[in-house]
PDB file of N, CA and C in Angstrom:
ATOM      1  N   UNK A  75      16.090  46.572   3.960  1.00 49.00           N
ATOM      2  CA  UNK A  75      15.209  47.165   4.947  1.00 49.00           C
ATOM      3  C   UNK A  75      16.064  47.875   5.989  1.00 49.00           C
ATOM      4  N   UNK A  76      15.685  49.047   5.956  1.00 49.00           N
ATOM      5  CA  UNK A  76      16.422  49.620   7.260  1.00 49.00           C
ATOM      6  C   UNK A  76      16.179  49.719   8.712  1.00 49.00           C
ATOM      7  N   UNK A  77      17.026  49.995   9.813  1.00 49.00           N
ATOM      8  CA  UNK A  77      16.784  49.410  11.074  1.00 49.00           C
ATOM      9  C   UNK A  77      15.442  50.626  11.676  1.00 49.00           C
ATOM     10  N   UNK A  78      15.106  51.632  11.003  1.00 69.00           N
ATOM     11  CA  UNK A  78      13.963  51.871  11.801  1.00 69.00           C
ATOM     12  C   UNK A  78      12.483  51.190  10.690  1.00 69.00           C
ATOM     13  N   UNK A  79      12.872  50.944   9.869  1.00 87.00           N
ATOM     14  CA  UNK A  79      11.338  50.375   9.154  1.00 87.00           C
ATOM     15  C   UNK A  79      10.932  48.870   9.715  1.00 87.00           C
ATOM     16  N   UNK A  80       9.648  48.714   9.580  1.00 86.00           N
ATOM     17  CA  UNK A  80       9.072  47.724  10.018  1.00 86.00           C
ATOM     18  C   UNK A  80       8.724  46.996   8.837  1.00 86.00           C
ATOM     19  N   UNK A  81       8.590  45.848   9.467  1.00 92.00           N
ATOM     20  CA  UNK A  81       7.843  44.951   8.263  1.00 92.00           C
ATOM     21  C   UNK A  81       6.241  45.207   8.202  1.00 92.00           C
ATOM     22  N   UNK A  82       6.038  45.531   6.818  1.00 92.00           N
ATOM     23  CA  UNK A  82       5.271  45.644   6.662  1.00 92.00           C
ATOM     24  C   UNK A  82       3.048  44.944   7.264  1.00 92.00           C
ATOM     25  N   UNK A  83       3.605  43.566   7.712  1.00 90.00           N
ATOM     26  CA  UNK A  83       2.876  43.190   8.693  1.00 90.00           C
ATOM     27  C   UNK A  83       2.763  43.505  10.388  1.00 90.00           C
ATOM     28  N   UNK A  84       3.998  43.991  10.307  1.00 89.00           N
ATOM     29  CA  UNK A  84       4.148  44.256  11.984  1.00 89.00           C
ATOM     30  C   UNK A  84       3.868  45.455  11.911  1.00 89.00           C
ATOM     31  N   UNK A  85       3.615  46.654  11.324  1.00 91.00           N
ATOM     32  CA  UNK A  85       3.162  48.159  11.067  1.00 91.00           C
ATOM     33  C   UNK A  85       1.276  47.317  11.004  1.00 91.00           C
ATOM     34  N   UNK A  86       0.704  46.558  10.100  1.00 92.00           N
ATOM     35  CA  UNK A  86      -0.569  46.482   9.830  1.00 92.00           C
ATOM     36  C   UNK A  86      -0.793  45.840  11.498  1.00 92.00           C
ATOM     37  N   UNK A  87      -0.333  45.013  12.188  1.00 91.00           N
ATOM     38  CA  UNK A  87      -0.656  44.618  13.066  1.00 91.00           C
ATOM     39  C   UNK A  87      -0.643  45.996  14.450  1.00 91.00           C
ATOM     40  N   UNK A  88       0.396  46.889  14.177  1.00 91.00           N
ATOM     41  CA  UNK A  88      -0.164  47.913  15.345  1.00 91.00           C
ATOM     42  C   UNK A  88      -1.092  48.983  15.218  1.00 91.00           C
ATOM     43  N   UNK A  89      -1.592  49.185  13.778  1.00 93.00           N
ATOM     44  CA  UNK A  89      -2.736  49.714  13.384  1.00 93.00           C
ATOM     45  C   UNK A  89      -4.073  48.873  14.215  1.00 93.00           C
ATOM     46  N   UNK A  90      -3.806  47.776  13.776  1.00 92.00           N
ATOM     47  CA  UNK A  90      -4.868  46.994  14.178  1.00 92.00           C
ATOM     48  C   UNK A  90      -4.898  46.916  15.948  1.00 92.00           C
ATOM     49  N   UNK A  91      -4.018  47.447  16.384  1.00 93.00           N
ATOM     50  CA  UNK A  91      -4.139  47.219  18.088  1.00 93.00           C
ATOM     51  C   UNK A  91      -4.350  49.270  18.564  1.00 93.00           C
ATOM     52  N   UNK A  92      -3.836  49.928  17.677  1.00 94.00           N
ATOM     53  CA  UNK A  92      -4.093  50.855  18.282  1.00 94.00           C
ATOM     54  C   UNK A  92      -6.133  51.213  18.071  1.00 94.00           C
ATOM     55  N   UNK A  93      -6.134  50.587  16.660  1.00 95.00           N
ATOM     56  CA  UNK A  93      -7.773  51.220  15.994  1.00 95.00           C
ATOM     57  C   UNK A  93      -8.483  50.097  17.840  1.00 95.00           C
ATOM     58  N   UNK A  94      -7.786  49.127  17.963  1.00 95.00           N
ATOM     59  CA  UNK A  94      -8.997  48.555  19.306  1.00 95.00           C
ATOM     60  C   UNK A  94      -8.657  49.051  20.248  1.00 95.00           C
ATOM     61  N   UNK A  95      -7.503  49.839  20.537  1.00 95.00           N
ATOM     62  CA  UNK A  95      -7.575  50.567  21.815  1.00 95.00           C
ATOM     63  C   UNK A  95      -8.273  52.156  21.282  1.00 95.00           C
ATOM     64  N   UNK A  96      -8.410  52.451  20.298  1.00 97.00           N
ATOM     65  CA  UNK A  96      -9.259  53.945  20.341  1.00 97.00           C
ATOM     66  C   UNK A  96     -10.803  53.137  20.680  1.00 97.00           C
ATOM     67  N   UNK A  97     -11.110  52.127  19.973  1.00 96.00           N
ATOM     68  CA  UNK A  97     -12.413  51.638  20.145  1.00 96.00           C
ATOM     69  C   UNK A  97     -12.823  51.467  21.645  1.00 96.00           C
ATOM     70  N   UNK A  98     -11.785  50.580  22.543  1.00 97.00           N
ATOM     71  CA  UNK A  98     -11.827  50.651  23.725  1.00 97.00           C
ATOM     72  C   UNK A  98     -12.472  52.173  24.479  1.00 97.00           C
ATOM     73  N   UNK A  99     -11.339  53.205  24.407  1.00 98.00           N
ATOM     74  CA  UNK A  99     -12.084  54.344  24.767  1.00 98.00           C
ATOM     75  C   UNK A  99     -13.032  54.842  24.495  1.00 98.00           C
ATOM     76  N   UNK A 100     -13.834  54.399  23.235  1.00 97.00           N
ATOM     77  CA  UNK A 100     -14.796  55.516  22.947  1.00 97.00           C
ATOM     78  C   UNK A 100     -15.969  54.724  23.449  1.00 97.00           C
ATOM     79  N   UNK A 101     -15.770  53.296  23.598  1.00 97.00           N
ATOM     80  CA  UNK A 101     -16.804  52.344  24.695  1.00 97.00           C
ATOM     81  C   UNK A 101     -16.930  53.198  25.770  1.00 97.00           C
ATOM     82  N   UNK A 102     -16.374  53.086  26.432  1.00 97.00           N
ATOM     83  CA  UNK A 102     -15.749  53.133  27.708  1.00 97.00           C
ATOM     84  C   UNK A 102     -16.815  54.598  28.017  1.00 97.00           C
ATOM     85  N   UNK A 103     -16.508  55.457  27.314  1.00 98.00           N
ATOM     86  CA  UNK A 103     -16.897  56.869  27.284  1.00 98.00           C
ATOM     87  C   UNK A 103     -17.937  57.068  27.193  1.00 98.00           C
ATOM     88  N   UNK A 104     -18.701  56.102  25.875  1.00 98.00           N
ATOM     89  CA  UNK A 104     -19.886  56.114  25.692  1.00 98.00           C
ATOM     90  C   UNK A 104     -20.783  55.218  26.967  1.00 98.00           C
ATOM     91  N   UNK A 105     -20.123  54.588  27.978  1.00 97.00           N
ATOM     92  CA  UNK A 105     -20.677  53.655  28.790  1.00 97.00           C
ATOM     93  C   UNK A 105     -20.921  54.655  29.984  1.00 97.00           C
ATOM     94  N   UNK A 106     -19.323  55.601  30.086  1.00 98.00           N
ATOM     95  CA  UNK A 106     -20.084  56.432  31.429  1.00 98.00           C
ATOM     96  C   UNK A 106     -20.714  57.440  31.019  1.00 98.00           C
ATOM     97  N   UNK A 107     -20.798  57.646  29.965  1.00 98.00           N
ATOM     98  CA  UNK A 107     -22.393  58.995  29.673  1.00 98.00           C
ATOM     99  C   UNK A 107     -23.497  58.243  29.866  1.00 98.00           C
ATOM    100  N   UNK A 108     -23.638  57.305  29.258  1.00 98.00           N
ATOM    101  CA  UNK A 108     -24.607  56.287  29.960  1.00 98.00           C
ATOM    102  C   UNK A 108     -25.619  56.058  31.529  1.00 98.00           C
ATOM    103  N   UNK A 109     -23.906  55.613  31.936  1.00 97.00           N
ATOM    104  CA  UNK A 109     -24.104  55.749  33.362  1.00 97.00           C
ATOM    105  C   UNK A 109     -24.696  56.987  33.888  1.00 97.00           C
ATOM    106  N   UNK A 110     -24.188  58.083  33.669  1.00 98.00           N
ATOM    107  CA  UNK A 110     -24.542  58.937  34.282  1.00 98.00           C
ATOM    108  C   UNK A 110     -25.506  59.748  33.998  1.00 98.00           C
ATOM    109  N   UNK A 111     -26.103  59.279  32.549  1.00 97.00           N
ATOM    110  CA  UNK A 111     -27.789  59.975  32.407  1.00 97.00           C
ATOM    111  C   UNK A 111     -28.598  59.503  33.435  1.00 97.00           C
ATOM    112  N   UNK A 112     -28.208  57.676  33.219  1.00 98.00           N
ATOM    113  CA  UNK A 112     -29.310  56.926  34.404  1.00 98.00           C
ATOM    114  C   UNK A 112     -29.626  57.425  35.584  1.00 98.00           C
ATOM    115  N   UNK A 113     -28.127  57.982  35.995  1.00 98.00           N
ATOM    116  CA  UNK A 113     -27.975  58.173  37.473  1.00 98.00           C
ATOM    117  C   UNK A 113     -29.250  59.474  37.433  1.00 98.00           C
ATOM    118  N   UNK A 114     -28.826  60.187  36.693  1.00 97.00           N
ATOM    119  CA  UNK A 114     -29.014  61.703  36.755  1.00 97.00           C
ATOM    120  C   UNK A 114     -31.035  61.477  36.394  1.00 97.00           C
ATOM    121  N   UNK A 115     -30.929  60.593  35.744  1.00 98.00           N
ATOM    122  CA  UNK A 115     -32.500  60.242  35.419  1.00 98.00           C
ATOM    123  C   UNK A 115     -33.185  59.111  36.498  1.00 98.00           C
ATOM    124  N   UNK A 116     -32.728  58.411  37.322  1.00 98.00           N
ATOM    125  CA  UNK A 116     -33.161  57.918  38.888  1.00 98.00           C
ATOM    126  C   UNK A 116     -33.229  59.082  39.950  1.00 98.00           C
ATOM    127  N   UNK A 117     -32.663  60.107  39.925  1.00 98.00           N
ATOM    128  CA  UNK A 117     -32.452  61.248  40.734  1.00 98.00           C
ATOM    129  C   UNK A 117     -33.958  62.047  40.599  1.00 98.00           C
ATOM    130  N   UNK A 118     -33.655  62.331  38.854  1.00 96.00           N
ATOM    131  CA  UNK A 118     -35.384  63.168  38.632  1.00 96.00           C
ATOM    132  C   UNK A 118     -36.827  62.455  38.751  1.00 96.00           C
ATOM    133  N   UNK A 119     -36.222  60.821  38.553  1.00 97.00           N
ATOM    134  CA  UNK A 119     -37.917  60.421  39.134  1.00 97.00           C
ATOM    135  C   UNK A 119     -38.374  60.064  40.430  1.00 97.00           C
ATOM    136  N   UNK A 120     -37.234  59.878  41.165  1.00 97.00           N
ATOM    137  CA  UNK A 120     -37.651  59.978  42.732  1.00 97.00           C
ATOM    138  C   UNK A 120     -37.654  61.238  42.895  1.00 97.00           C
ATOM    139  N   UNK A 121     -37.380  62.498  42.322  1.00 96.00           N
ATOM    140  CA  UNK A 121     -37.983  63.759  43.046  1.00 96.00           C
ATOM    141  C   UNK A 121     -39.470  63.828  42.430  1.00 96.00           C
ATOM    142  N   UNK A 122     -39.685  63.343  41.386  1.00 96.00           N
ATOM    143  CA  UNK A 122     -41.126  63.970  40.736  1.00 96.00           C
ATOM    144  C   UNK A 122     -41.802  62.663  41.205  1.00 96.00           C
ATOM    145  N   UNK A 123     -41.825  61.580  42.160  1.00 96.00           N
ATOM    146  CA  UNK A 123     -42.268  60.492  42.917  1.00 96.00           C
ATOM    147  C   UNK A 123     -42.956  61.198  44.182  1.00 96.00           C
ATOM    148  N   UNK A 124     -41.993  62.103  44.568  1.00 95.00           N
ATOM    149  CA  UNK A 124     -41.835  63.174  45.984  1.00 95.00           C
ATOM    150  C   UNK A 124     -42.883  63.895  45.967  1.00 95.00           C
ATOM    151  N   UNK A 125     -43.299  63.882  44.514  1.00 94.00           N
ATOM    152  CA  UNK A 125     -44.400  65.771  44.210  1.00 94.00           C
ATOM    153  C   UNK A 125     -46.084  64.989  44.229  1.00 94.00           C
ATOM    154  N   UNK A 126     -46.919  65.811  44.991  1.00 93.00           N
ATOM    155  CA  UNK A 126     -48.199  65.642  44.774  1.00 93.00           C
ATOM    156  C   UNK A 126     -48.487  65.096  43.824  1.00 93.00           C
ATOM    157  N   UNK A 127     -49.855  64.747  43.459  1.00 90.00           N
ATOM    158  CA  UNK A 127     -50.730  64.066  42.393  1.00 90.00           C
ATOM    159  C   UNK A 127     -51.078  65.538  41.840  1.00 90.00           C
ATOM    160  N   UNK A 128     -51.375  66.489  42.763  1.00 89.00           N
ATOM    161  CA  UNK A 128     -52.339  67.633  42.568  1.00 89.00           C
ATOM    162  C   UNK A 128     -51.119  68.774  41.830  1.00 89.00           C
ATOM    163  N   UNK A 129     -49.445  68.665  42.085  1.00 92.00           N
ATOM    164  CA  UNK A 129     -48.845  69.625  41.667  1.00 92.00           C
ATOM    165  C   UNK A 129     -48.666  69.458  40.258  1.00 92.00           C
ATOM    166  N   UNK A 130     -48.061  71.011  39.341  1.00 93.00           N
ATOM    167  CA  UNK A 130     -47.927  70.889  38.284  1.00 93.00           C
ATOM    168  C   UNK A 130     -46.454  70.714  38.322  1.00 93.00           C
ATOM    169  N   UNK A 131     -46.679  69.586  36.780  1.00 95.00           N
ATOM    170  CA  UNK A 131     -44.587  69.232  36.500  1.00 95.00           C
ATOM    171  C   UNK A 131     -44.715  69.374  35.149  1.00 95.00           C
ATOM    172  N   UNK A 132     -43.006  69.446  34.829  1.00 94.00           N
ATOM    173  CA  UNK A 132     -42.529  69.979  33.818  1.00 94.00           C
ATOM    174  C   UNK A 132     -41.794  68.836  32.941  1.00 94.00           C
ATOM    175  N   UNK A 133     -41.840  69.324  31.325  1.00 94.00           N
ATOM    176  CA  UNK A 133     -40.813  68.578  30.943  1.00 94.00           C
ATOM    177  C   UNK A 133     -39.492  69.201  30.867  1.00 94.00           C
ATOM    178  N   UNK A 134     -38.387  68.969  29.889  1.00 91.00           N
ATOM    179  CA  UNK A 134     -37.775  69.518  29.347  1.00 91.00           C
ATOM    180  C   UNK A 134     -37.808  69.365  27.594  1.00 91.00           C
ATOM    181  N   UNK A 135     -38.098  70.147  26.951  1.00 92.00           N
ATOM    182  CA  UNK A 135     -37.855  70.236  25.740  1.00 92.00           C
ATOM    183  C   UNK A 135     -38.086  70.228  25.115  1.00 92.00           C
ATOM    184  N   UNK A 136     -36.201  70.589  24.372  1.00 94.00           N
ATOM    185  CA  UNK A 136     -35.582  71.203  23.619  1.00 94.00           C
ATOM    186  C   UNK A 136     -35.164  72.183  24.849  1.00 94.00           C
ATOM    187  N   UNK A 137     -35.295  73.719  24.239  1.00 95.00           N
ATOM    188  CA  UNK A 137     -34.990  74.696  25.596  1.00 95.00           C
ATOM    189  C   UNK A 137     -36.146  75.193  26.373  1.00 95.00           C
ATOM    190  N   UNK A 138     -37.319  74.920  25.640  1.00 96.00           N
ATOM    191  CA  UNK A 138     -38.548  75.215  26.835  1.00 96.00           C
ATOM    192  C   UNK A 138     -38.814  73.976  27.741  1.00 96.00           C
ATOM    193  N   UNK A 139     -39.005  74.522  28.523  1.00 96.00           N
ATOM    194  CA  UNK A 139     -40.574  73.735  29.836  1.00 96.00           C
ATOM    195  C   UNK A 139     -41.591  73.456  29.108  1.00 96.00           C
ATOM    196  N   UNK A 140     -42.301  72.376  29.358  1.00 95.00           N
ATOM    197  CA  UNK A 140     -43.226  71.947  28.761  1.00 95.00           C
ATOM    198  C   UNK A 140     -44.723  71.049  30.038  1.00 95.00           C
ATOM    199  N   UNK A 141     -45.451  71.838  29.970  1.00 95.00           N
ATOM    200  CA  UNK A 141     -46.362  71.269  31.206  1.00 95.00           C
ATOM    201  C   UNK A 141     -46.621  69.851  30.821  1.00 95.00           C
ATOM    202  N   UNK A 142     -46.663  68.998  31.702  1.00 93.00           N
ATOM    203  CA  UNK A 142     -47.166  67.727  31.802  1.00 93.00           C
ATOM    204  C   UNK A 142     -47.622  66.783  32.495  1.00 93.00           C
ATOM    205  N   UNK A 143     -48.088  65.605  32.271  1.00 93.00           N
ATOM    206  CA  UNK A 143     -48.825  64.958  33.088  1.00 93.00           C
ATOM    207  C   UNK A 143     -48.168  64.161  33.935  1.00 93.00           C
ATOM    208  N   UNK A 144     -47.951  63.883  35.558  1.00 95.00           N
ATOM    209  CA  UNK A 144     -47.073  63.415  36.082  1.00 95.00           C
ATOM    210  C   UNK A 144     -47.138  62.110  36.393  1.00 95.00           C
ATOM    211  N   UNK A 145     -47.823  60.883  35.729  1.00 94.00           N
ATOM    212  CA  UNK A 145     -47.989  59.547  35.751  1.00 94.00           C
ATOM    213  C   UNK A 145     -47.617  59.589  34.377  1.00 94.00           C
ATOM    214  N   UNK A 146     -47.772  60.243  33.217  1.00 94.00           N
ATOM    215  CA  UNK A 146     -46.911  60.064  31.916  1.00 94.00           C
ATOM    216  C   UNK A 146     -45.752  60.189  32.071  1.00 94.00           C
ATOM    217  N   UNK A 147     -45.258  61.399  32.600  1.00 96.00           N
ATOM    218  CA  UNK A 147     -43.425  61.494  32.803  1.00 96.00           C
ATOM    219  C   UNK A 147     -42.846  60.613  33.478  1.00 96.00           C
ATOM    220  N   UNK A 148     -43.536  60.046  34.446  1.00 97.00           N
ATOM    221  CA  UNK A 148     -42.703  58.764  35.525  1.00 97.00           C
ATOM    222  C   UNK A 148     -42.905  57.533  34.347  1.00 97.00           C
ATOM    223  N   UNK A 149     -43.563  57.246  33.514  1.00 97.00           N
ATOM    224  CA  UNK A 149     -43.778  55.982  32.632  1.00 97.00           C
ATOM    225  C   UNK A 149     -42.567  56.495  31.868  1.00 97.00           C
ATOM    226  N   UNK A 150     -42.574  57.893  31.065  1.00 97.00           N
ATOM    227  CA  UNK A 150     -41.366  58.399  30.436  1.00 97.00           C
ATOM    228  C   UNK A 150     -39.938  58.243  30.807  1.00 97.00           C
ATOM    229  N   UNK A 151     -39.906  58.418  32.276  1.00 97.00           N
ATOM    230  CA  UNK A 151     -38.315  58.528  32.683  1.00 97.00           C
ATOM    231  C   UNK A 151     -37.968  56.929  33.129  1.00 97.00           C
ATOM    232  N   UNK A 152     -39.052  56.304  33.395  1.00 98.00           N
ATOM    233  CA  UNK A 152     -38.723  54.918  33.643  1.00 98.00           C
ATOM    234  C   UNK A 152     -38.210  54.171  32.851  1.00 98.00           C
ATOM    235  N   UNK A 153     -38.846  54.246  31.214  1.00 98.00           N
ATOM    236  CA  UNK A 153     -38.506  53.573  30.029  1.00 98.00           C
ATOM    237  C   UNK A 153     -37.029  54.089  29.631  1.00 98.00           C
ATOM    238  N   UNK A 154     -37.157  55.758  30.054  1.00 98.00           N
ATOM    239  CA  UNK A 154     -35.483  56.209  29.821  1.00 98.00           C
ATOM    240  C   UNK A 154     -34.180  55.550  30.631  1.00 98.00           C
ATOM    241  N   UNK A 155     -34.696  55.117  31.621  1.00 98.00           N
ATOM    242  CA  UNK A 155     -34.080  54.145  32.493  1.00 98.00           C
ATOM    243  C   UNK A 155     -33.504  53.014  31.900  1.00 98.00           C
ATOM    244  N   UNK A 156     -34.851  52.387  31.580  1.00 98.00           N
ATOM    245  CA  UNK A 156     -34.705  50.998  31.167  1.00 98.00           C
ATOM    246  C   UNK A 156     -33.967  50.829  30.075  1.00 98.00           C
ATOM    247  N   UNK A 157     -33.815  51.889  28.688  1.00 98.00           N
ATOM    248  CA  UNK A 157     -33.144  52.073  28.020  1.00 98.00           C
ATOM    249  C   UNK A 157     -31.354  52.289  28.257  1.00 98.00           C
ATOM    250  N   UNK A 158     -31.243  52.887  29.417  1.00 98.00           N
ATOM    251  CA  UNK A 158     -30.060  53.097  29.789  1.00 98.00           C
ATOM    252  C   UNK A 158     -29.190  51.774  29.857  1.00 98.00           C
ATOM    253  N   UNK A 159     -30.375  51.222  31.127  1.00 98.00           N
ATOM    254  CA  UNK A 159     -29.154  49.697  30.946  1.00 98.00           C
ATOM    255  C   UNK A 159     -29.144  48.841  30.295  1.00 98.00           C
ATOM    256  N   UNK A 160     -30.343  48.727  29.354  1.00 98.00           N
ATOM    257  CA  UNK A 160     -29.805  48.259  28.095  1.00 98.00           C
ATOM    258  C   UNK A 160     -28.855  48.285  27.539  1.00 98.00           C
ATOM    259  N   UNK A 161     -28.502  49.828  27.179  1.00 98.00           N
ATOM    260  CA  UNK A 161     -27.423  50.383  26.336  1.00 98.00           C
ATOM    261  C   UNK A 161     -26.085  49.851  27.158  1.00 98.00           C
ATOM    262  N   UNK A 162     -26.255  50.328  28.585  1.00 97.00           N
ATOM    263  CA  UNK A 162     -24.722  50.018  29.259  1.00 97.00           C
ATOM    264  C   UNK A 162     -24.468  48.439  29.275  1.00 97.00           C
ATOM    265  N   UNK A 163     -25.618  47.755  29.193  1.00 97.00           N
ATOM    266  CA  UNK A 163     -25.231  46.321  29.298  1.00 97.00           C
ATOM    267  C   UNK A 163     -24.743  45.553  28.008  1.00 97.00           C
ATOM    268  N   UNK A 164     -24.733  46.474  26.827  1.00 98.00           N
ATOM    269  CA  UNK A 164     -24.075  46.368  25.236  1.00 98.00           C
ATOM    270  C   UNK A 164     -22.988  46.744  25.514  1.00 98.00           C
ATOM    271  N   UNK A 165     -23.103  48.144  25.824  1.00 98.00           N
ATOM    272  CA  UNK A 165     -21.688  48.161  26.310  1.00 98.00           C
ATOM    273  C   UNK A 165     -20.428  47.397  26.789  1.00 98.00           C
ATOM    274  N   UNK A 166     -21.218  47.231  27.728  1.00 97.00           N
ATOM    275  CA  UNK A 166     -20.361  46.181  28.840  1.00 97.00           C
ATOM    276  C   UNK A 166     -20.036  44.960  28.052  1.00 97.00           C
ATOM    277  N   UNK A 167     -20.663  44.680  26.961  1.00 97.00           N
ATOM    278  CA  UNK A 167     -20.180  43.145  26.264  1.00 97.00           C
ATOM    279  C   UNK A 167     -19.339  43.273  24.922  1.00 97.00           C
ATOM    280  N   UNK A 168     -19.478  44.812  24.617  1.00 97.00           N
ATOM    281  CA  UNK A 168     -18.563  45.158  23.649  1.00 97.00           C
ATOM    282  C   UNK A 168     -17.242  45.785  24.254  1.00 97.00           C
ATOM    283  N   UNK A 169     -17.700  46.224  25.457  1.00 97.00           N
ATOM    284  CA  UNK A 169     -15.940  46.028  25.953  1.00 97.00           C
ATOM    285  C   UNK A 169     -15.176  44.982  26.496  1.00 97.00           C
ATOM    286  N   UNK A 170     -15.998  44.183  27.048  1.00 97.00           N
ATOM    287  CA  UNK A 170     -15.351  42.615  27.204  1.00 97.00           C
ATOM    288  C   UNK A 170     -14.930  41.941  26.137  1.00 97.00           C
ATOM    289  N   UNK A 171     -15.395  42.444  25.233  1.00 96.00           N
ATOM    290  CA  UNK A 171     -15.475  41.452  23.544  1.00 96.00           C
ATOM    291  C   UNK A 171     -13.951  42.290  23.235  1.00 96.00           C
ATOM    292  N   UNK A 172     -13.845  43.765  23.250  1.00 96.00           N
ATOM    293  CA  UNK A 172     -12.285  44.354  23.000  1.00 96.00           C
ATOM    294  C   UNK A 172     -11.488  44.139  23.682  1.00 96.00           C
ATOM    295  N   UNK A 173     -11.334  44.222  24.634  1.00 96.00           N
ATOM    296  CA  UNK A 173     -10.960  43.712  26.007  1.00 96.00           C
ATOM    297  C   UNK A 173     -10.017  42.275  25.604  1.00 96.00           C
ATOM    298  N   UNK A 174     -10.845  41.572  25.077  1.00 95.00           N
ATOM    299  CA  UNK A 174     -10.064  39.846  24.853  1.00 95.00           C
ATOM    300  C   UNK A 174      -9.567  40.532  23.521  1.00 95.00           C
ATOM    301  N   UNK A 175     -10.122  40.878  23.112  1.00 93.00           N
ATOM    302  CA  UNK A 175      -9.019  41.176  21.331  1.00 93.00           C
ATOM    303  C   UNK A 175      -8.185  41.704  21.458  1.00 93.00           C
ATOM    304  N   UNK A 176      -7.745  42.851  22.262  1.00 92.00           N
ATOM    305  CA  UNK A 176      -6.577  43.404  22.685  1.00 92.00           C
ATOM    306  C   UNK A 176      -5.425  42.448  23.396  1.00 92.00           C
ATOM    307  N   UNK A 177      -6.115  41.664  24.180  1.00 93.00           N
ATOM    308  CA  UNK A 177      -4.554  40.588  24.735  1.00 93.00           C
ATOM    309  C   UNK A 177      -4.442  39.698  23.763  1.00 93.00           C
ATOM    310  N   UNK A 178      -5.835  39.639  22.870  1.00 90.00           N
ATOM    311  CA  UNK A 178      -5.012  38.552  21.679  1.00 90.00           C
ATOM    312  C   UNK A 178      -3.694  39.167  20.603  1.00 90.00           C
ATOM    313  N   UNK A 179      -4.012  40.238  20.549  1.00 86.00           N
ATOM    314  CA  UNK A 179      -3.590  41.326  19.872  1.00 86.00           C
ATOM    315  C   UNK A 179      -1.981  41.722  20.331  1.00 86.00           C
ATOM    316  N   UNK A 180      -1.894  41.791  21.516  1.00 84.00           N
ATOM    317  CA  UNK A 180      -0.904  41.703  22.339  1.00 84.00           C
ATOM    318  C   UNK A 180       0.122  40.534  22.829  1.00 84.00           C
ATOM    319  N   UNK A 181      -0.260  39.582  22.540  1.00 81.00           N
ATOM    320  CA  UNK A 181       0.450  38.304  22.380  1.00 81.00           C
ATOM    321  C   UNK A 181       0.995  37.874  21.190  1.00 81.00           C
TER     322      UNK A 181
END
């Protein structure tokens, strides 16, 4: 064996620490898009909270506006909410869960 080759377990073992640190990031990434739909979706239902009973509101989509009913869209963006921290709170336990595999990994 020569002095730059590895043993063949110690090469499988930094595969195995780099594949949980890419995993790490793509948590991580996927947690603050997350975050920041919520944010960005608490923002649009306290403005359409703000708007008359009597005004007209919009959806989005696809690329048109779409007229709609504004006690449906607040039930809509709420559940989009609620979905959010769902998702971030998976998150959050699948990066704690990599999180410990990596210092096991590292020891």
């Amino acid at each position: 064996m020569s002095s730059n080759q590895m043993p063949p377990w110690l090469q499988e073992q930094l595969v195995k620490l780099q594949q949980s640190q890419q995993n790490l990031q793509s948590i991580m990434t996927q947690k603050q898009h997350v975050e920041l739909e919520k944010v960005e979706t608490e923002k649009a239902l306290e403005e359409l909270k703000k708007a008359d009973d009597n005004d007209s509101v919009y959806k989005h989509v696809g690329s048109v506006l779409i007229k709609s009913n504004k006690k449906e869209l607040i039930d809509e963006l709420e559940e989009k909410i609620e979905m959010a921290k769902t998702r971030s709170t998976v998150l959050g336990k699948q990066e704690i869960r990599i999180k410990e595999t990596l210092k096991e990994q590292e020891s």
